[in-house]
Amino acid sequence: MPAPHTPRRTQPRQLHVLRVFCGPDGRGGNELGVVRNGAAVPGEAARRALAAELGFSETVFMDGTDGVDGADGARVDIHTPSVRLPFAGHPLVGVAWLLRHLGRPVDTLRPPAGEVPVTYEGECVWVRGRPEWVTGRRTEEYRTVADVAALAGPPPGEGPLYVWAWQDRGAGTVRARFFPRRGDGITEDEATGAAALTLTHELGRALDIRQGAGSRILTRPCRDGTIAVGGRVLPVPGRP
């Protein structure tokens, strides 16, 4: 008789929750879910469902050879509650920080868009992406910081919108807010690296972006045409 079928045991997921792009005083930061062992949640549908269940603007699944360090650079898969993203800033900064926190820093991450260089500078973690990897996000300049702050919610319209105003043009300081307008329950992102990358590319200069309720995103154009996006990351208390 054939041996009875033994169902494969489901591997428990290893979830970390971080705040990415925290401000100088530790406030702000966009919450991020990181599933270290991506193999525990196989398939796009299952990953999207988990991202929707967690309710963060993005959840990232690590698909490296051992789920942690990825000897050839960690492979990552990024999901919102409704779509899969080829590139996103705050998930990649968060993963790079987590790997260093675990004692396994990397110099490259590999989302679907391509190879993303990583650098560590003190408390700040930087990733570099290409402007053509970030599509569909529209920026709109407002007259004053007060005009940006006064928005009670997303302006009318469809598609991702990054509203911003100069706080100090000479210093490159910007006040910004990001409205995904995807219809998936995420009304506003606290901090958005991909939109910051787009704005930096459009303005052609390094920026110090103050977004949401207390977040800070640093950016700088690089000679190879990429844009570096960096910031501070903190773990969420009470979570792994």
Coordinates of C-alpha atoms in Angstrom, one line a residue:
M1 CA 0.0 0.0 0.0
P2 CA 1.2 3.5 -0.7
A3 CA 2.4 5.5 2.3
P4 CA -0.3 7.8 3.7
H5 CA 0.0 11.4 2.6
T6 CA 1.5 13.6 5.3
P7 CA 0.4 17.2 4.9
R8 CA 3.2 19.7 4.9
R9 CA 3.4 21.7 8.1
T10 CA 2.8 25.4 7.6
Q11 CA 5.8 27.4 8.7
P12 CA 4.8 30.2 11.2
R13 CA 5.6 33.6 9.8
Q14 CA 8.2 35.8 11.4
L15 CA 6.7 39.3 11.5
H16 CA 8.5 42.5 12.5
V17 CA 6.7 45.9 12.7
L18 CA 8.8 49.0 12.2
R19 CA 8.4 52.8 11.9
V20 CA 10.3 54.1 8.9
F21 CA 11.4 57.7 8.4
C22 CA 11.0 58.7 12.0
G23 CA 11.5 62.4 12.8
P24 CA 14.4 63.7 14.9
D25 CA 12.4 63.5 18.1
G26 CA 11.3 59.9 17.4
R27 CA 7.8 60.8 16.3
G28 CA 6.2 59.9 13.0
G29 CA 7.5 57.2 10.8
N30 CA 5.3 55.1 8.5
E31 CA 4.5 51.6 10.0
L32 CA 5.8 48.7 8.0
G33 CA 5.3 45.0 8.3
V34 CA 8.3 42.8 7.4
V35 CA 7.8 39.0 7.0
R36 CA 11.3 37.7 7.4
N37 CA 10.5 34.2 6.1
G38 CA 8.6 35.0 3.0
A39 CA 8.2 31.3 2.2
A40 CA 5.7 31.1 5.0
V41 CA 3.3 33.2 2.9
P42 CA 3.7 31.9 -0.7
G43 CA 1.8 33.3 -3.6
E44 CA 0.7 36.8 -4.6
A45 CA -2.9 36.3 -3.4
A46 CA -1.9 35.2 0.1
R47 CA 0.6 38.0 0.4
R48 CA -2.0 40.6 -0.6
A49 CA -4.5 39.1 1.8
L50 CA -2.0 39.4 4.7
A51 CA -1.1 42.9 3.7
A52 CA -4.8 43.8 3.8
E53 CA -5.2 42.1 7.2
L54 CA -2.3 43.9 8.7
G55 CA -3.5 47.2 7.3
F56 CA -0.2 48.9 6.8
S57 CA 0.4 51.0 3.7
E58 CA 3.0 48.4 2.8
T59 CA 4.1 44.9 3.9
V60 CA 7.3 43.4 2.6
F61 CA 8.1 39.7 2.3
M62 CA 11.8 38.7 2.4
D63 CA 12.6 35.9 -0.1
G64 CA 16.4 35.5 0.4
T65 CA 18.0 32.1 0.6
D66 CA 17.5 31.8 4.3
G67 CA 14.8 34.5 4.6
V68 CA 17.2 36.8 6.5
D69 CA 20.5 37.8 4.9
G70 CA 20.3 36.7 1.3
A71 CA 24.0 36.1 0.6
D72 CA 23.6 37.6 -2.9
G73 CA 21.5 40.6 -1.6
A74 CA 18.1 40.1 0.0
R75 CA 15.2 39.6 -2.5
V76 CA 12.1 41.3 -1.3
D77 CA 8.4 41.4 -2.5
I78 CA 6.4 44.5 -1.6
H79 CA 2.6 44.6 -1.2
T80 CA 0.0 47.2 -0.3
P81 CA -3.4 46.0 0.7
S82 CA -4.4 46.1 -3.0
V83 CA -1.4 46.0 -5.3
R84 CA 2.1 44.6 -5.6
L85 CA 4.8 47.2 -6.0
P86 CA 8.1 46.9 -8.0
F87 CA 9.8 49.5 -5.8
A88 CA 8.9 51.5 -2.7
G89 CA 11.1 53.6 -0.5
H90 CA 10.0 53.0 3.1
P91 CA 9.8 49.2 2.8
L92 CA 13.3 49.0 1.4
V93 CA 14.8 51.4 4.0
G94 CA 13.0 49.3 6.7
V95 CA 14.3 46.0 5.5
A96 CA 17.8 47.3 5.2
W97 CA 17.6 48.6 8.8
L98 CA 16.2 45.3 10.1
L99 CA 19.0 43.3 8.5
R100 CA 21.6 45.5 10.2
H101 CA 19.7 45.3 13.4
L102 CA 19.9 41.5 13.1
G103 CA 23.6 41.7 12.6
R104 CA 23.4 40.9 8.8
P105 CA 23.7 44.2 6.9
V106 CA 23.6 44.1 3.1
D107 CA 24.8 46.4 0.4
T108 CA 22.1 45.5 -2.1
L109 CA 18.3 44.7 -2.0
R110 CA 16.5 43.1 -4.9
P111 CA 12.9 44.2 -5.3
P112 CA 11.2 43.4 -8.7
A113 CA 12.3 46.7 -10.2
G114 CA 16.0 45.9 -10.0
E115 CA 19.1 46.1 -7.8
V116 CA 18.9 48.7 -5.0
P117 CA 22.2 49.8 -3.4
V118 CA 22.1 50.2 0.4
T119 CA 24.4 52.4 2.6
Y120 CA 24.4 52.9 6.4
E121 CA 25.4 56.3 7.8
G122 CA 25.1 56.4 11.5
E123 CA 21.4 56.1 12.4
C124 CA 20.4 56.8 8.8
V125 CA 19.7 54.0 6.3
W126 CA 19.9 55.0 2.6
V127 CA 18.6 53.2 -0.5
R128 CA 18.9 54.3 -4.1
G129 CA 16.3 53.9 -6.8
R130 CA 15.7 55.1 -10.4
P131 CA 13.0 57.7 -11.2
E132 CA 11.6 55.5 -14.0
W133 CA 10.8 52.8 -11.3
V134 CA 8.3 55.2 -9.8
T135 CA 5.3 55.8 -12.0
G136 CA 1.8 57.2 -11.6
R137 CA 2.6 59.5 -8.7
R138 CA 1.7 63.1 -9.3
T139 CA 3.2 66.0 -7.4
E140 CA 1.4 69.3 -6.8
E141 CA 3.0 72.4 -5.3
Y142 CA 1.0 74.4 -2.8
R143 CA 1.6 78.0 -2.0
T144 CA 2.3 77.7 1.7
V145 CA 3.0 75.1 4.4
A146 CA -0.3 76.1 6.0
D147 CA -2.1 75.2 2.8
V148 CA -0.7 71.7 3.0
A149 CA -1.5 71.3 6.7
A150 CA -5.0 72.6 6.2
L151 CA -6.1 69.6 4.0
A152 CA -8.7 67.6 5.9
G153 CA -8.3 64.6 3.5
P154 CA -7.4 63.7 0.0
P155 CA -8.2 66.4 -2.6
P156 CA -10.7 65.3 -5.3
G157 CA -9.4 63.1 -8.1
E158 CA -7.9 59.7 -8.7
G159 CA -4.4 58.3 -8.5
P160 CA -1.5 58.9 -6.0
L161 CA -1.0 62.5 -5.2
Y162 CA 2.0 64.2 -3.3
V163 CA 1.2 67.7 -2.2
W164 CA 4.0 69.9 -1.0
A165 CA 5.2 73.4 -0.2
W166 CA 8.6 74.9 0.5
Q167 CA 9.2 75.3 4.2
D168 CA 12.7 76.8 3.6
R169 CA 13.7 76.9 -0.1
G170 CA 17.3 77.8 0.6
A171 CA 17.8 74.8 3.0
G172 CA 15.8 72.5 0.7
T173 CA 13.2 71.8 3.4
V174 CA 9.8 70.8 2.2
R175 CA 6.4 70.1 3.9
A176 CA 4.6 67.3 2.2
R177 CA 1.6 64.9 2.5
F178 CA 0.8 61.8 0.4
F179 CA -2.6 60.5 -0.6
P180 CA -2.6 57.1 -2.3
R181 CA -6.2 57.3 -3.5
R182 CA -6.3 53.6 -4.3
G183 CA -9.6 52.8 -2.6
D184 CA -8.0 50.2 -0.3
G185 CA -8.5 51.9 3.1
I186 CA -5.2 53.7 3.2
T187 CA -6.3 57.4 3.2
E188 CA -2.9 59.0 3.8
D189 CA 0.7 57.7 4.0
E190 CA 2.7 59.0 7.0
A191 CA 5.9 58.9 5.0
T192 CA 6.5 57.9 1.4
G193 CA 10.0 57.3 -0.1
A194 CA 8.9 56.7 -3.7
A195 CA 7.0 60.0 -3.9
A196 CA 10.0 61.7 -2.2
L197 CA 12.2 60.2 -4.9
T198 CA 9.9 61.6 -7.6
L199 CA 9.8 65.1 -6.2
T200 CA 13.6 65.1 -5.8
H201 CA 14.0 64.1 -9.4
E202 CA 11.6 66.9 -10.5
L203 CA 13.3 69.6 -8.5
G204 CA 16.9 68.3 -9.2
R205 CA 18.2 68.9 -5.7
A206 CA 18.7 67.3 -2.3
L207 CA 15.6 67.7 0.0
D208 CA 14.8 67.5 3.7
I209 CA 11.1 66.5 3.6
R210 CA 8.9 66.7 6.6
Q211 CA 5.8 64.6 5.9
G212 CA 2.7 63.5 7.8
A213 CA 2.4 64.1 11.5
G214 CA 6.2 64.0 12.3
S215 CA 8.2 62.1 9.7
R216 CA 11.4 63.1 8.0
I217 CA 12.7 61.9 4.7
L218 CA 16.2 62.8 3.4
T219 CA 17.0 62.7 -0.3
R220 CA 19.8 63.5 -2.7
P221 CA 20.4 63.0 -6.4
C222 CA 23.4 60.8 -7.4
R223 CA 25.8 61.0 -10.3
D224 CA 24.6 57.8 -11.9
G225 CA 21.0 59.1 -12.2
T226 CA 19.6 57.4 -9.2
I227 CA 18.1 59.1 -6.2
A228 CA 19.1 58.3 -2.7
V229 CA 16.4 58.2 0.0
G230 CA 17.2 57.8 3.6
G231 CA 16.0 58.1 7.2
R232 CA 15.7 56.7 10.7
V233 CA 13.9 53.5 11.6
L234 CA 12.6 52.4 15.0
P235 CA 10.9 49.1 16.0
V236 CA 7.3 49.3 17.2
P237 CA 7.2 48.6 21.0
G238 CA 5.6 45.3 21.9
R239 CA 6.2 43.8 18.4
P240 CA 9.0 41.5 17.4

